[in-house]
Amino acid sequence: MRTQVGIIGAGPAGLLLSHLLARVGIDSVVLETRSRPYCEARQRAGVLEDGSVRLLREVGLAERLDAEGLEHGGIYLQFAGERHHIDFRDLAGGRTVTVYAQTEVVKDLIARRIADGGKIEFEVTDTAVSGIDSDRPRLSYTGADGARHTLECDVIAGCDGFHGISRRAIPARLCEINERDYPYAWLGILAAVPPSTDELIYCHHRDGFALHSLRTPQISRLYLQVSSQEKIEDWPDDRIWEALGHRFALPGWELREGPVLEKGITPMRSFVSSPMRYGNLYLAGDAAHIVPPTGAKGLNLAIADVSVLADALEALLLAGDARLADAYSATCLNRVWRSTHFSWWMTTMLHRTPGADDMEFALQESQLRYVTTSRAAATTLAENYVGYPPLR
Ligand code: RFL
Ligand code: PHB
């Protein structure tokens, strides 16, 4: 079998890339280890940058996003028993973010690829890449039918997330890895209760960070900082609501509680592997980089990478022009490092490091006070949060 672009992974990066390529007449096949229902239900990100929304709109993927997404013009920062609003519209030239869950982005992408006759193979196993330093790279895998297949490609896109196989196909001696594990994790819940806030609340507290996000007018998404060793079995719903209520407490404001639909613990990590290309293998999204979720950047970086990659592959495969492909890694890494810094900055400003002294707490409060009282500092947060220059 042959295709122009073999794509590993049906997450947001792989699916969007396959859609962008199809629009300019480039054929691709997407291979995915999980089932379609699993991909569509995996709870993850919730915030789309202004540029991500514009891109999805421009390429005809925003019908449900425009109908159901919730546009937010700011966030709240809570610390020292006070809640302050950061007004993105005012500070970032009218730009906003949109709350629309990654589950919905993935559902929209899969439905559209299938409606357009796109090829996605779910439930494959033993995906392997070979010949990436030749002009005939190959992808082999065992299909859901149990048979072994080989796909001959012009290029391969590794969109298989942090635990995928594609990054490891690049010779280790050529990779520069920068990485940091944080000594805490997020316990996240999805709850059947209307949000107690109109915009996200990022909360600094002596017991640790908390975040109030949302999914729909009926469904809330909340996170608590917990230790990295914490087990979800030790967190019955009552204990979670009590900790959330305590951290978010503010006179005259109440946290509404409701049935917990889902809960899980996510580790916090910064990771950048460069370069993002080797021969005819291009990495995109979490396969190349991970940010801690405090800056709401991971999904947006995946979208930005494949937007750059689609343009590069269009020039390369349709016009034989390799300039954008040669610049791919450097172009993406610029944004990746900006997001990596912003995510690290938000994370270290808002979380309690286990064992840290009062000095850390006082420095964080001082930084938060500065961000909420200086227009220059607030603008820095706002323009990073809504995202960097337009993607197209
Ligand atoms: P994904 O979504 O991990 O998709 C990779 C896909 O590849 C498949 N795969 C393979 N397929 C074939 N062969 C193999 N060998 C394979 N190995 C793996 C996997 O099954 C999967 O389907 O990566 P992608 O597309 O790069 O997308 C990245 C985003 O998912 C991620 O960055 C965000 O979810 C991060 N993130 C957030 N990002 C934001 O922009 N805003 C947010 O508000 C936000 N909140 C979050 C987050 C991530 C979180 N967790 C759980 C890590 C909140 C949380 C709690
Ligand atoms: C989410 O809604 O899941 C979410 C929102 C903002 C973040 C991280 C996660 O910074």
PDB file of N, CA and C and ligand atoms in Angstrom, residues 44-47 186 200 202 211 213-215 221 223 293-296 385, ligand 2:
ATOM      1  N   ARG A  44      -9.215  15.589  28.482  1.00  0.00           N
ATOM      2  CA  ARG A  44      -7.951  16.324  28.496  1.00  0.00           C
ATOM      3  C   ARG A  44      -8.221  17.815  28.506  1.00  0.00           C
ATOM      4  N   ALA A  45      -7.668  18.503  27.511  1.00  0.00           N
ATOM      5  CA  ALA A  45      -7.677  19.956  27.528  1.00  0.00           C
ATOM      6  C   ALA A  45      -9.070  20.547  27.349  1.00  0.00           C
ATOM      7  N   GLY A  46      -9.149  21.844  27.657  1.00  0.00           N
ATOM      8  CA  GLY A  46     -10.439  22.509  27.518  1.00  0.00           C
ATOM      9  C   GLY A  46     -10.385  23.902  26.919  1.00  0.00           C
ATOM     10  N   VAL A  47      -9.181  24.442  26.739  1.00  0.00           N
ATOM     11  CA  VAL A  47      -9.099  25.852  26.334  1.00  0.00           C
ATOM     12  C   VAL A  47      -8.410  25.988  24.973  1.00  0.00           C
ATOM     13  N   TRP A 186      -1.866  16.834  39.219  1.00  0.00           N
ATOM     14  CA  TRP A 186      -3.231  17.370  39.261  1.00  0.00           C
ATOM     15  C   TRP A 186      -4.221  16.223  39.407  1.00  0.00           C
ATOM     16  N   LEU A 200     -12.564  30.975  34.145  1.00  0.00           N
ATOM     17  CA  LEU A 200     -11.710  30.062  34.917  1.00  0.00           C
ATOM     18  C   LEU A 200     -11.087  30.765  36.127  1.00  0.00           C
ATOM     19  N   TYR A 202      -7.909  30.440  38.637  1.00  0.00           N
ATOM     20  CA  TYR A 202      -6.615  29.846  38.989  1.00  0.00           C
ATOM     21  C   TYR A 202      -6.308  30.308  40.412  1.00  0.00           C
ATOM     22  N   LEU A 211      -7.875  24.727  40.396  1.00  0.00           N
ATOM     23  CA  LEU A 211      -8.376  25.372  39.174  1.00  0.00           C
ATOM     24  C   LEU A 211      -9.844  25.014  38.973  1.00  0.00           C
ATOM     25  N   SER A 213     -12.426  25.040  36.149  1.00  0.00           N
ATOM     26  CA  SER A 213     -12.696  25.207  34.726  1.00  0.00           C
ATOM     27  C   SER A 213     -14.101  24.675  34.454  1.00  0.00           C
ATOM     28  N   LEU A 214     -14.474  24.628  33.202  1.00  0.00           N
ATOM     29  CA  LEU A 214     -15.822  24.185  32.877  1.00  0.00           C
ATOM     30  C   LEU A 214     -15.846  23.510  31.522  1.00  0.00           C
ATOM     31  N   ARG A 215     -16.924  22.854  31.227  1.00  0.00           N
ATOM     32  CA  ARG A 215     -17.079  22.210  29.937  1.00  0.00           C
ATOM     33  C   ARG A 215     -18.304  22.753  29.199  1.00  0.00           C
ATOM     34  N   ARG A 221     -15.411  21.333  35.349  1.00  0.00           N
ATOM     35  CA  ARG A 221     -14.148  20.591  35.372  1.00  0.00           C
ATOM     36  C   ARG A 221     -13.282  21.272  36.427  1.00  0.00           C
ATOM     37  N   TYR A 223      -9.720  21.012  39.170  1.00  0.00           N
ATOM     38  CA  TYR A 223      -8.432  20.363  39.439  1.00  0.00           C
ATOM     39  C   TYR A 223      -7.902  20.807  40.801  1.00  0.00           C
ATOM     40  N   PRO A 293      -0.063  21.519  32.456  1.00  0.00           N
ATOM     41  CA  PRO A 293      -1.313  22.080  31.933  1.00  0.00           C
ATOM     42  C   PRO A 293      -1.688  23.480  32.441  1.00  0.00           C
ATOM     43  N   THR A 294      -0.923  24.036  33.368  1.00  0.00           N
ATOM     44  CA  THR A 294      -1.298  25.313  33.986  1.00  0.00           C
ATOM     45  C   THR A 294      -1.438  26.472  32.997  1.00  0.00           C
ATOM     46  N   GLY A 295      -0.750  26.386  31.857  1.00  0.00           N
ATOM     47  CA  GLY A 295      -0.860  27.481  30.873  1.00  0.00           C
ATOM     48  C   GLY A 295      -1.874  27.194  29.779  1.00  0.00           C
ATOM     49  N   ALA A 296      -2.514  26.011  29.811  1.00  0.00           N
ATOM     50  CA  ALA A 296      -3.503  25.594  28.797  1.00  0.00           C
ATOM     51  C   ALA A 296      -2.907  25.638  27.379  1.00  0.00           C
ATOM     52  N   TYR A 385      -1.429  33.927  27.280  1.00  0.00           N
ATOM     53  CA  TYR A 385      -2.562  33.010  27.456  1.00  0.00           C
ATOM     54  C   TYR A 385      -3.418  32.932  26.192  1.00  0.00           C
TER      55      TYR A 385
HETATM   56  C1  PHB B   2      -9.391  22.336  31.394  1.00  0.00           C
HETATM   57  O1  PHB B   2     -10.506  22.882  31.255  1.00  0.00           O
HETATM   58  O2  PHB B   2      -9.255  21.107  31.359  1.00  0.00           O
HETATM   59  C2  PHB B   2      -8.190  23.175  31.636  1.00  0.00           C
HETATM   60  C3  PHB B   2      -8.309  24.558  31.583  1.00  0.00           C
HETATM   61  C4  PHB B   2      -7.204  25.355  31.813  1.00  0.00           C
HETATM   62  C5  PHB B   2      -5.991  24.759  32.096  1.00  0.00           C
HETATM   63  C6  PHB B   2      -5.863  23.379  32.149  1.00  0.00           C
HETATM   64  C7  PHB B   2      -6.976  22.582  31.918  1.00  0.00           C
HETATM   65  O3  PHB B   2      -4.913  25.559  32.353  1.00  0.00           O
END
